[in-house]
Amino acid sequence: FRKMVYIGTFAYAGLLLVNLVMSFFGMNFLFGHGNILLLLGISAIGIGLAVFNLILDFDYIEQGIAMGADQSESWRAAFGLTVTMVWLYIEMLRLLSYLRR
């Protein structure tokens, strides 16, 4: 499960990076004014990946507590959780913006 989530997250990040580079040259193939079903599907995949990453973040925190990790390591878990929650929030806003079209 963990490996599949990592692969999916890196693939999604790569897709967003390719879209960013192409948008510099005037080609916005992913988040332009294209097929609304494709945009909704991509947003749903992004939300699903963010939720799965939240599950992995909470699992990381639970494992750290169970193994007695140092208190100085808590910032890493908190930062990862915060980044994932911000990512989920942005993906949900993107989905709502597509539904408003």
mmCIF file with all atom_site columns, N, CA and C in Angstrom, residues 39-40 93-101:
data_model
loop_
_atom_site.group_PDB
_atom_site.id
_atom_site.type_symbol
_atom_site.label_atom_id
_atom_site.label_alt_id
_atom_site.label_comp_id
_atom_site.label_asym_id
_atom_site.label_entity_id
_atom_site.label_seq_id
_atom_site.pdbx_PDB_ins_code
_atom_site.Cartn_x
_atom_site.Cartn_y
_atom_site.Cartn_z
_atom_site.occupancy
_atom_site.B_iso_or_equiv
_atom_site.pdbx_formal_charge
_atom_site.auth_seq_id
_atom_site.auth_comp_id
_atom_site.auth_asym_id
_atom_site.auth_atom_id
_atom_site.pdbx_PDB_model_num
ATOM 1  N N  . LEU A 1 39  ? -10.865 16.842 -16.188 1.00 0.00 ? 39  LEU A N  1
ATOM 2  C CA . LEU A 1 39  ? -10.421 17.702 -15.090 1.00 0.00 ? 39  LEU A CA 1
ATOM 3  C C  . LEU A 1 39  ? -10.955 17.206 -13.750 1.00 0.00 ? 39  LEU A C  1
ATOM 4  N N  . LEU A 1 40  ? -12.222 16.793 -13.721 1.00 0.00 ? 40  LEU A N  1
ATOM 5  C CA . LEU A 1 40  ? -12.797 16.258 -12.485 1.00 0.00 ? 40  LEU A CA 1
ATOM 6  C C  . LEU A 1 40  ? -12.111 14.958 -12.074 1.00 0.00 ? 40  LEU A C  1
ATOM 7  N N  . LEU A 1 93  ? -10.149 22.754 -3.354  1.00 0.00 ? 93  LEU A N  1
ATOM 8  C CA . LEU A 1 93  ? -10.497 24.035 -3.974  1.00 0.00 ? 93  LEU A CA 1
ATOM 9  C C  . LEU A 1 93  ? -10.475 23.936 -5.493  1.00 0.00 ? 93  LEU A C  1
ATOM 10 N N  . ARG A 1 94  ? -9.500  23.201 -6.030  1.00 0.00 ? 94  ARG A N  1
ATOM 11 C CA . ARG A 1 94  ? -9.431  23.012 -7.482  1.00 0.00 ? 94  ARG A CA 1
ATOM 12 C C  . ARG A 1 94  ? -10.664 22.264 -7.978  1.00 0.00 ? 94  ARG A C  1
ATOM 13 N N  . LEU A 1 95  ? -11.072 21.222 -7.254  1.00 0.00 ? 95  LEU A N  1
ATOM 14 C CA . LEU A 1 95  ? -12.263 20.470 -7.645  1.00 0.00 ? 95  LEU A CA 1
ATOM 15 C C  . LEU A 1 95  ? -13.502 21.358 -7.601  1.00 0.00 ? 95  LEU A C  1
ATOM 16 N N  . LEU A 1 96  ? -13.635 22.156 -6.558  1.00 0.00 ? 96  LEU A N  1
ATOM 17 C CA . LEU A 1 96  ? -14.786 23.058 -6.467  1.00 0.00 ? 96  LEU A CA 1
ATOM 18 C C  . LEU A 1 96  ? -14.782 24.093 -7.582  1.00 0.00 ? 96  LEU A C  1
ATOM 19 N N  . SER A 1 97  ? -13.602 24.549 -7.984  1.00 0.00 ? 97  SER A N  1
ATOM 20 C CA . SER A 1 97  ? -13.547 25.520 -9.082  1.00 0.00 ? 97  SER A CA 1
ATOM 21 C C  . SER A 1 97  ? -13.972 24.875 -10.396 1.00 0.00 ? 97  SER A C  1
ATOM 22 N N  . TYR A 1 98  ? -13.654 23.592 -10.589 1.00 0.00 ? 98  TYR A N  1
ATOM 23 C CA . TYR A 1 98  ? -14.094 22.907 -11.805 1.00 0.00 ? 98  TYR A CA 1
ATOM 24 C C  . TYR A 1 98  ? -15.597 22.669 -11.786 1.00 0.00 ? 98  TYR A C  1
ATOM 25 N N  . LEU A 1 99  ? -16.147 22.383 -10.621 1.00 0.00 ? 99  LEU A N  1
ATOM 26 C CA . LEU A 1 99  ? -17.591 22.156 -10.526 1.00 0.00 ? 99  LEU A CA 1
ATOM 27 C C  . LEU A 1 99  ? -18.375 23.442 -10.745 1.00 0.00 ? 99  LEU A C  1
ATOM 28 N N  . ARG A 1 100 ? -17.738 24.568 -10.503 1.00 0.00 ? 100 ARG A N  1
ATOM 29 C CA . ARG A 1 100 ? -18.421 25.847 -10.666 1.00 0.00 ? 100 ARG A CA 1
ATOM 30 C C  . ARG A 1 100 ? -18.521 26.262 -12.129 1.00 0.00 ? 100 ARG A C  1
ATOM 31 N N  . ARG A 1 101 ? -17.674 25.693 -12.995 1.00 0.00 ? 101 ARG A N  1
ATOM 32 C CA . ARG A 1 101 ? -17.678 26.071 -14.414 1.00 0.00 ? 101 ARG A CA 1
ATOM 33 C C  . ARG A 1 101 ? -18.960 25.680 -15.087 1.00 0.00 ? 101 ARG A C  1
#
